[in-house]
Tab-separated table of C-alpha atoms and ligand atoms in Angstrom:
chain	number	residue	atom	x	y	z
A	21	UNK	CA	0.000	0.000	0.000
A	22	UNK	CA	1.399	3.463	-0.825
A	23	UNK	CA	1.431	6.284	1.710
A	24	UNK	CA	-1.326	8.117	-0.210
A	25	UNK	CA	-3.813	5.220	-0.227
A	26	UNK	CA	-2.932	4.201	3.296
A	27	UNK	CA	-4.024	7.636	4.582
A	28	UNK	CA	-6.851	8.383	2.128
A	29	UNK	CA	-9.427	8.413	4.904
A	30	UNK	CA	-7.605	10.767	7.247
A	31	UNK	CA	-9.662	13.783	8.325
A	32	UNK	CA	-8.424	17.123	7.007
A	33	UNK	CA	-7.313	18.257	10.486
A	34	UNK	CA	-4.922	15.290	10.582
A	35	UNK	CA	-3.708	15.536	6.987
A	36	UNK	CA	-2.964	19.260	7.425
A	37	UNK	CA	-1.550	19.028	10.952
A	38	UNK	CA	1.923	20.630	11.213
A	39	UNK	CA	3.623	17.736	12.971
A	40	UNK	CA	6.723	19.445	14.373
A	41	UNK	CA	9.364	16.794	15.060
A	42	UNK	CA	12.018	16.068	12.423
A	43	UNK	CA	13.867	13.698	14.783
A	44	UNK	CA	13.467	11.592	17.933
A	45	UNK	CA	14.884	14.244	20.278
A	46	UNK	CA	13.851	17.862	20.739
A	47	UNK	CA	16.003	20.802	21.811
A	48	UNK	CA	15.554	24.557	21.433
A	49	UNK	CA	17.194	26.105	18.392
A	50	UNK	CA	16.795	29.127	16.130
A	51	UNK	CA	14.649	26.916	13.913
A	52	UNK	CA	13.568	29.309	11.168
A	53	UNK	CA	13.002	28.548	7.484
A	54	UNK	CA	11.611	30.564	4.554
A	55	UNK	CA	7.785	30.656	4.584
A	56	UNK	CA	5.177	30.029	1.916
A	57	UNK	CA	6.121	26.570	0.672
A	58	UNK	CA	4.303	23.382	1.545
A	59	UNK	CA	6.016	21.259	4.180
A	60	UNK	CA	5.329	17.551	3.647
A	61	UNK	CA	4.552	15.253	6.554
A	62	UNK	CA	3.843	11.513	6.854
A	63	UNK	CA	0.100	12.312	6.650
A	64	UNK	CA	-0.036	15.189	4.131
A	65	UNK	CA	1.340	18.699	4.433
A	66	UNK	CA	0.950	22.266	5.703
A	67	UNK	CA	2.276	25.773	5.306
A	68	UNK	CA	1.244	26.998	1.860
A	69	UNK	CA	-0.175	30.234	3.259
A	70	UNK	CA	1.220	32.198	6.208
A	71	UNK	CA	-2.403	33.050	7.080
A	72	UNK	CA	-4.163	29.695	7.188
A	73	UNK	CA	-7.934	29.164	7.172
A	74	UNK	CA	-9.427	25.774	7.955
A	75	UNK	CA	-12.642	24.077	9.080
A	76	UNK	CA	-12.290	25.548	12.595
A	77	UNK	CA	-12.470	29.156	11.310
A	78	UNK	CA	-15.909	30.139	12.598
A	79	UNK	CA	-15.545	28.288	15.914
A	80	UNK	CA	-12.164	29.872	16.585
A	81	UNK	CA	-13.310	33.382	15.677
A	82	UNK	CA	-16.293	32.955	18.029
A	83	UNK	CA	-13.882	31.795	20.734
A	84	UNK	CA	-11.643	34.833	20.114
A	85	UNK	CA	-14.702	37.095	20.456
A	86	UNK	CA	-15.697	35.383	23.708
A	87	UNK	CA	-12.188	35.738	25.179
A	88	UNK	CA	-11.939	39.404	24.162
A	89	UNK	CA	-15.359	40.206	25.616
A	90	UNK	CA	-14.350	38.599	28.908
A	91	UNK	CA	-10.903	40.258	28.926
A	92	UNK	CA	-10.293	43.209	26.564
A	93	UNK	CA	-6.637	43.344	27.724
A	94	UNK	CA	-5.851	40.555	25.245
A	95	UNK	CA	-5.494	43.426	22.776
A	96	UNK	CA	-2.641	45.824	23.501
A	97	UNK	CA	-1.140	48.650	21.442
A	98	UNK	CA	1.267	51.323	22.628
A	99	UNK	CA	0.616	54.759	21.121
A	100	UNK	CA	3.566	54.751	18.715
A	101	UNK	CA	2.313	51.505	17.074
A	102	UNK	CA	-0.519	53.184	15.146
A	103	UNK	CA	1.380	53.095	11.817
A	104	UNK	CA	2.450	49.476	12.394
A	105	UNK	CA	-1.167	48.500	13.098
A	106	UNK	CA	-2.339	49.952	9.767
A	107	UNK	CA	0.603	48.368	8.003
A	108	UNK	CA	-0.185	44.977	9.561
A	109	UNK	CA	-3.883	45.208	8.723
A	110	UNK	CA	-3.306	46.099	5.092
A	111	UNK	CA	-0.594	43.447	4.700
A	112	UNK	CA	-2.896	40.789	6.179
A	113	UNK	CA	-5.772	41.866	3.923
A	114	UNK	CA	-3.522	41.561	0.857
A	115	UNK	CA	-2.255	38.167	2.008
A	116	UNK	CA	-5.810	36.914	2.567
A	117	UNK	CA	-7.100	38.199	-0.783
A	118	UNK	CA	-4.168	36.576	-2.557
A	119	UNK	CA	-4.467	33.229	-0.760
A	120	UNK	CA	-8.278	32.941	-0.768
A	121	UNK	CA	-9.666	35.088	-3.634
A	122	UNK	CA	-13.086	33.374	-3.371
A	123	UNK	CA	-13.517	34.640	0.166
A	124	UNK	CA	-11.624	37.922	0.451
A	125	UNK	CA	-11.214	40.987	-1.776
A	126	UNK	CA	-9.420	44.302	-1.351
A	127	UNK	CA	-10.185	47.015	-3.922
A	128	UNK	CA	-9.106	50.608	-4.188
A	129	UNK	CA	-10.906	53.687	-5.454
A	130	UNK	CA	-8.652	56.735	-5.000
A	131	UNK	CA	-7.929	56.959	-1.290
A	132	UNK	CA	-10.854	54.724	-0.350
A	133	UNK	CA	-10.197	50.979	-0.006
A	134	UNK	CA	-12.940	48.392	0.113
A	135	UNK	CA	-12.491	45.208	2.082
A	136	UNK	CA	-14.849	42.318	1.706
A	137	UNK	CA	-14.863	39.116	3.742
A	138	UNK	CA	-17.482	36.654	2.509
A	139	UNK	CA	-16.807	34.148	5.307
A	140	UNK	CA	-18.170	36.666	7.833
A	141	UNK	CA	-20.368	38.630	5.435
A	142	UNK	CA	-18.395	41.838	6.054
A	143	UNK	CA	-17.928	44.858	3.807
A	144	UNK	CA	-15.802	47.768	5.008
A	145	UNK	CA	-14.701	50.927	3.205
A	146	UNK	CA	-11.776	52.708	4.864
A	147	UNK	CA	-9.067	55.269	4.291
A	148	UNK	CA	-5.601	54.031	5.245
A	149	UNK	CA	-4.379	55.796	8.374
A	150	UNK	CA	-7.732	57.393	9.279
A	151	UNK	CA	-9.003	55.698	12.413
A	152	UNK	CA	-12.485	57.221	12.117
A	153	UNK	CA	-13.078	55.065	9.017
A	154	UNK	CA	-12.808	51.762	10.975
A	155	UNK	CA	-15.055	50.543	13.799
A	156	UNK	CA	-12.051	49.686	16.029
A	157	UNK	CA	-8.225	49.802	15.987
A	158	UNK	CA	-6.807	48.218	12.792
A	159	UNK	CA	-5.073	45.268	14.486
A	160	UNK	CA	-8.209	44.418	16.444
A	161	UNK	CA	-10.362	44.796	13.325
A	162	UNK	CA	-8.342	42.340	11.213
A	163	UNK	CA	-7.444	40.096	14.157
A	164	UNK	CA	-11.111	39.217	14.621
A	165	UNK	CA	-11.128	37.813	11.072
A	166	UNK	CA	-8.164	35.437	11.213
A	167	UNK	CA	-7.316	32.383	13.308
A	168	UNK	CA	-3.785	33.654	14.028
A	169	UNK	CA	-2.721	35.577	17.119
A	170	UNK	CA	-0.572	38.586	16.203
A	171	UNK	CA	2.275	40.444	17.930
A	172	UNK	CA	3.883	43.540	16.374
A	173	UNK	CA	7.508	44.279	17.243
A	174	UNK	CA	9.032	47.727	16.894
A	175	UNK	CA	12.736	47.914	16.049
A	176	UNK	CA	14.726	50.691	17.730
A	177	UNK	CA	17.910	51.204	19.784
A	178	UNK	CA	19.380	47.988	18.373
A	179	UNK	CA	16.587	45.770	19.754
A	180	UNK	CA	13.050	44.516	19.104
A	181	UNK	CA	10.130	45.497	21.348
A	182	UNK	CA	6.774	43.728	21.629
A	183	UNK	CA	4.727	46.898	21.569
A	184	UNK	CA	1.350	45.720	20.220
A	185	UNK	CA	-0.619	42.516	19.861
A	186	UNK	CA	-3.888	40.651	19.759
A	187	UNK	CA	-3.347	37.344	21.543
A	188	UNK	CA	-6.317	35.293	22.766
A	189	UNK	CA	-4.754	31.815	22.426
A	190	UNK	CA	-1.477	32.167	24.355
A	191	UNK	CA	0.306	29.001	25.517
A	192	UNK	CA	0.781	30.006	29.157
A	193	UNK	CA	2.006	33.575	28.820
A	194	UNK	CA	0.432	36.995	29.080
A	195	UNK	CA	0.417	39.729	26.449
A	196	UNK	CA	-0.684	42.284	29.038
A	197	UNK	CA	2.407	41.427	31.105
A	198	UNK	CA	4.789	41.319	28.126
A	199	UNK	CA	3.682	44.408	26.194
A	200	UNK	CA	6.444	46.996	25.961
A	201	UNK	CA	9.190	44.466	26.769
A	202	UNK	CA	12.206	43.741	24.607
A	203	UNK	CA	12.529	40.464	22.692
A	204	UNK	CA	15.171	39.314	25.199
A	205	UNK	CA	13.034	40.256	28.213
A	206	UNK	CA	9.984	38.478	26.759
A	207	UNK	CA	12.038	35.293	26.512
A	208	UNK	CA	13.408	35.728	30.052
A	209	UNK	CA	11.508	32.736	31.563
A	210	UNK	CA	12.596	30.207	28.914
A	211	UNK	CA	15.326	27.824	30.186
A	212	UNK	CA	18.549	27.112	28.246
A	213	UNK	CA	18.052	29.585	25.387
A	214	UNK	CA	20.019	32.408	26.993
A	215	UNK	CA	23.176	30.452	27.749
A	216	UNK	CA	22.932	28.648	24.407
A	217	UNK	CA	22.655	31.934	22.469
A	218	UNK	CA	19.433	30.862	20.750
A	219	UNK	CA	17.594	34.047	21.506
A	220	UNK	CA	20.335	36.577	20.723
A	221	UNK	CA	20.884	34.789	17.383
A	222	UNK	CA	17.132	34.905	16.736
A	223	UNK	CA	17.029	38.628	17.478
A	224	UNK	CA	19.956	39.411	15.149
A	225	UNK	CA	18.327	37.318	12.451
A	226	UNK	CA	14.994	39.119	12.825
A	227	UNK	CA	16.595	42.575	12.891
A	228	UNK	CA	18.319	41.760	9.588
A	229	UNK	CA	15.086	40.936	7.715
A	230	UNK	CA	14.238	43.159	4.731
A	231	UNK	CA	10.767	44.480	3.865
A	232	UNK	CA	8.508	41.655	2.694
A	233	UNK	CA	10.756	38.795	3.852
A	234	UNK	CA	8.811	35.978	5.515
A	235	UNK	CA	10.112	33.168	7.686
A	236	UNK	CA	8.450	30.550	9.850
A	237	UNK	CA	9.115	28.215	12.742
A	238	UNK	CA	7.156	25.837	14.974
A	239	UNK	CA	6.824	25.459	18.708
A	240	UNK	CA	4.855	22.889	20.706
A	241	UNK	CA	3.477	21.749	24.045
A	242	UNK	CA	0.687	19.512	25.394
A	243	UNK	CA	-2.800	20.789	26.285
A	244	UNK	CA	-5.693	19.042	28.008
A	245	UNK	CA	-8.823	19.264	25.811
A	246	UNK	CA	-9.281	21.439	22.748
A	247	UNK	CA	-8.626	24.591	24.755
A	248	UNK	CA	-7.129	27.475	22.819
A	249	UNK	CA	-7.096	30.026	25.613
A	250	UNK	CA	-4.397	28.840	27.980
A	251	UNK	CA	-3.219	32.346	28.884
A	252	UNK	CA	-1.685	33.033	32.283
A	253	UNK	CA	-4.807	35.079	33.051
A	254	UNK	CA	-7.103	32.031	32.886
A	255	UNK	CA	-4.703	29.593	34.610
A	256	UNK	CA	-7.221	28.945	37.445
A	257	UNK	CA	-9.626	27.591	34.780
A	258	UNK	CA	-7.260	25.160	33.062
A	259	UNK	CA	-4.219	24.526	35.311
A	260	UNK	CA	-5.766	21.752	37.397
A	261	UNK	CA	-6.938	19.775	34.331
A	262	UNK	CA	-3.366	18.490	33.968
A	263	UNK	CA	-3.466	16.910	37.435
A	264	UNK	CA	-7.036	15.672	36.986
A	265	UNK	CA	-6.119	14.026	33.670
A	266	UNK	CA	-3.125	12.330	35.281
A	267	UNK	CA	-5.314	11.006	38.116
A	268	UNK	CA	-8.195	9.957	35.831
A	269	UNK	CA	-8.703	6.833	33.697
A	270	UNK	CA	-6.087	6.089	31.022
A	271	UNK	CA	-8.933	5.578	28.518
A	272	UNK	CA	-9.655	9.327	28.525
A	273	UNK	CA	-6.104	10.374	27.691
A	274	UNK	CA	-6.292	9.638	23.949
A	275	UNK	CA	-9.337	11.844	23.555
A	276	UNK	CA	-8.391	14.607	25.996
A	277	UNK	CA	-4.623	15.080	25.703
A	278	UNK	CA	-3.646	17.145	22.655
A	279	UNK	CA	-0.372	17.897	20.945
A	280	UNK	CA	-0.461	21.677	20.637
A	281	UNK	CA	1.616	23.072	17.780
A	282	UNK	CA	2.188	26.713	16.980
A	283	UNK	CA	3.127	27.668	13.447
A	284	UNK	CA	4.779	31.050	13.830
A	285	UNK	CA	5.412	33.418	10.939
A	286	UNK	CA	7.862	36.300	11.088
A	287	UNK	CA	7.255	38.986	8.489
A	288	UNK	CA	9.026	42.324	8.034
A	289	UNK	CA	6.418	44.971	7.195
A	290	UNK	CA	7.271	47.525	4.513
A	291	UNK	CA	5.722	50.845	5.549
A	292	UNK	CA	6.385	50.791	9.307
A	293	UNK	CA	9.468	48.549	9.428
A	294	UNK	CA	7.819	46.549	12.251
A	295	UNK	CA	8.102	42.772	12.512
A	296	UNK	CA	4.727	41.029	12.360
A	297	UNK	CA	4.713	37.800	14.389
A	298	UNK	CA	1.792	35.487	13.574
A	299	UNK	CA	1.070	32.577	15.895
A	300	UNK	CA	-1.356	29.950	14.659
A	301	UNK	CA	-2.308	27.222	17.126
A	302	UNK	CA	-3.239	23.694	16.020
A	303	UNK	CA	-4.478	21.042	18.457
A	304	UNK	CA	-4.668	17.325	17.706
A	305	UNK	CA	-5.712	14.667	20.263
A	306	UNK	CA	-3.354	11.756	20.887
A	307	UNK	CA	-5.942	9.351	19.457
A	308	UNK	CA	-5.683	11.175	16.115
A	309	UNK	CA	-1.897	11.409	16.276
A	310	UNK	CA	-2.035	7.606	16.588
A	311	UNK	CA	-3.775	7.380	13.190
A	312	UNK	CA	-0.302	8.044	11.787
A	313	UNK	CA	1.994	5.381	13.310
A	314	UNK	CA	5.162	7.318	12.411
A	315	UNK	CA	3.875	10.343	14.363
A	316	UNK	CA	2.860	8.280	17.405
A	317	UNK	CA	6.269	6.657	17.494
A	318	UNK	CA	8.146	9.944	17.164
A	319	UNK	CA	6.011	11.801	19.695
A	320	UNK	CA	6.662	8.956	22.113
A	321	UNK	CA	10.449	9.178	21.718
A	322	UNK	CA	10.489	12.992	22.008
A	323	UNK	CA	8.333	13.018	25.148
A	324	UNK	CA	10.276	10.225	26.748
A	325	UNK	CA	13.658	11.857	26.169
A	326	UNK	CA	12.743	15.529	26.880
A	327	UNK	CA	14.907	16.856	29.759
A	328	UNK	CA	13.096	17.666	32.984
A	329	UNK	CA	13.735	21.445	32.935
A	330	UNK	CA	12.197	21.774	29.451
A	331	UNK	CA	9.216	19.575	30.395
A	332	UNK	CA	8.750	21.667	33.510
A	333	UNK	CA	8.830	24.959	31.578
A	334	UNK	CA	6.350	23.596	29.045
A	335	UNK	CA	4.034	22.570	31.890
A	336	UNK	CA	3.916	18.919	30.852
A	337	UNK	CA	5.521	17.195	33.844
A	338	UNK	CA	2.169	15.742	34.940
A	339	UNK	CA	0.763	14.908	31.508
A	340	UNK	CA	3.722	13.398	29.699
A	341	UNK	CA	3.665	10.154	31.710
A	342	UNK	CA	-0.039	9.432	31.035
A	343	UNK	CA	0.603	10.432	27.395
A	344	UNK	CA	3.460	7.930	27.100
A	345	UNK	CA	1.421	5.221	28.781
A	346	UNK	CA	-1.538	5.804	26.464
A	347	UNK	CA	0.728	5.714	23.401
A	348	UNK	CA	2.120	2.345	24.573
A	349	UNK	CA	-1.181	0.767	25.528
A	350	UNK	CA	-3.563	2.186	22.912
A	351	UNK	CA	-1.430	4.056	20.391
A	352	UNK	CA	0.439	1.085	18.972
A	353	UNK	CA	3.889	2.287	20.092
A	354	UNK	CA	6.523	-0.261	21.076
A	355	UNK	CA	9.007	1.324	23.501
B	419	HEM	C1	8.747	31.248	24.060
B	419	HEM	C2	12.179	30.895	20.688
B	419	HEM	C3	10.224	34.582	18.263
B	419	HEM	C4	7.404	35.457	22.059
B	419	HEM	C5	9.775	30.765	23.298
B	419	HEM	C6	10.464	29.517	23.511
B	419	HEM	C7	11.436	29.430	22.583
B	419	HEM	C8	11.366	30.605	21.757
B	419	HEM	C9	12.439	28.295	22.409
B	419	HEM	C10	10.123	28.454	24.568
B	419	HEM	C11	8.933	27.677	24.033
B	419	HEM	C12	8.506	26.417	24.732
B	419	HEM	O1	9.305	25.667	25.288
B	419	HEM	O2	7.312	26.098	24.681
B	419	HEM	C13	11.939	31.845	19.727
B	419	HEM	C14	12.694	32.005	18.503
B	419	HEM	C15	12.113	33.036	17.809
B	419	HEM	C16	11.035	33.526	18.615
B	419	HEM	C17	13.885	31.137	18.093
B	419	HEM	C18	12.458	33.650	16.469
B	419	HEM	C19	13.242	33.136	15.571
B	419	HEM	C20	9.336	35.176	19.101
B	419	HEM	C21	8.685	36.425	18.841
B	419	HEM	C22	7.897	36.683	19.906
B	419	HEM	C23	8.043	35.585	20.846
B	419	HEM	C24	8.858	37.298	17.595
B	419	HEM	C25	7.047	37.914	20.024
B	419	HEM	C26	6.890	38.622	21.062
B	419	HEM	C27	7.518	34.379	22.916
B	419	HEM	C28	6.777	34.275	24.159
B	419	HEM	C29	7.159	33.065	24.751
B	419	HEM	C30	8.135	32.453	23.841
B	419	HEM	C31	5.769	35.275	24.707
B	419	HEM	C32	6.684	32.533	26.109
B	419	HEM	C33	7.574	33.134	27.174
B	419	HEM	C34	7.039	32.930	28.589
B	419	HEM	O3	7.104	31.795	29.110
B	419	HEM	O4	6.557	33.904	29.180
B	419	HEM	N1	10.331	31.405	22.215
B	419	HEM	N2	10.952	32.794	19.768
B	419	HEM	N3	8.932	34.698	20.318
B	419	HEM	N4	8.324	33.296	22.757
B	419	HEM	FE1	9.657	33.066	21.304
């Protein structure tokens, strides 16, 4: 049987899942590669468009709305980021119209631009740079229409600064806490990367990007249930689920424990010179990872080998053992 026929019946969310492990061990690195080309996996592929729409679009936009209503501080923009916000909005609109012409269109009539989004039945005329022509700040306006979280980084004084963002699906961090911090300060809590030079190399790389250049990388962790909002702010709602899962029946683990993968795009904007950081979160339960034996096997080896300090930082010290056990007993993995 060929790989294609073997996996013909895989659901789209599995076939398009950005499985992140190229080898059996995982360590932090400045893992960036040029964006916009399809990355093949054992089940299919991902990554054709830096802004990715899938079958979860409407659910995830409703979830973003719910999170923002409950906590408006998930949107942050320092005053000097006005130009970068407009730049980001227009760039995202152009990217969407180019990637999905059936759904999005951006037209221009003199100074007036017309945006149409058929997925949400939206039509909006606006004048670039004039805030009165939009119902809300530009980053918030466009951020409600895409599945990606967005951070905008200003470049000045030889460093990058996270000075604006719309982040409703953070993996255990807080935009409200981080806004206004430098790239190095934002990464302060991450173990190993400072002594290993990962983050200073990443910053130099990002500061050297030219207008229009696009790169991508992945990051990952484990999450209990299909929960996108695991921000520090809502920790009391989701933190204990990790212990409860570990104490509960092994049967539930395949359905409830998810591999959480972030596809992150890094794009230098042209008009403002800001760096636009897009974070798209994909969640796949272990029982669906196990549909692809190669993935189950690799996930097993990575989890088993991951050093304690990295597991601790990722918040998976309680869940990795049940995950490994489930993969052995139900996921077809031979240790
Ligand atoms: C966390 C690397 C770009 C914001 C991390 C982690 C690594 C990393 C290794 C730890 C992740 C984990 O174990 O789960 C990098 C590299 C980048 C990059 C190599 C670029 C090439 C960015 C950018 C931002 C950002 C542009 C935008 C502000 C964060 C945040 C965290 C994080 C907020 C969580 C920190 C916390 O625990 O509070 N990054 N990153 N990263 N990164 Fe990055």
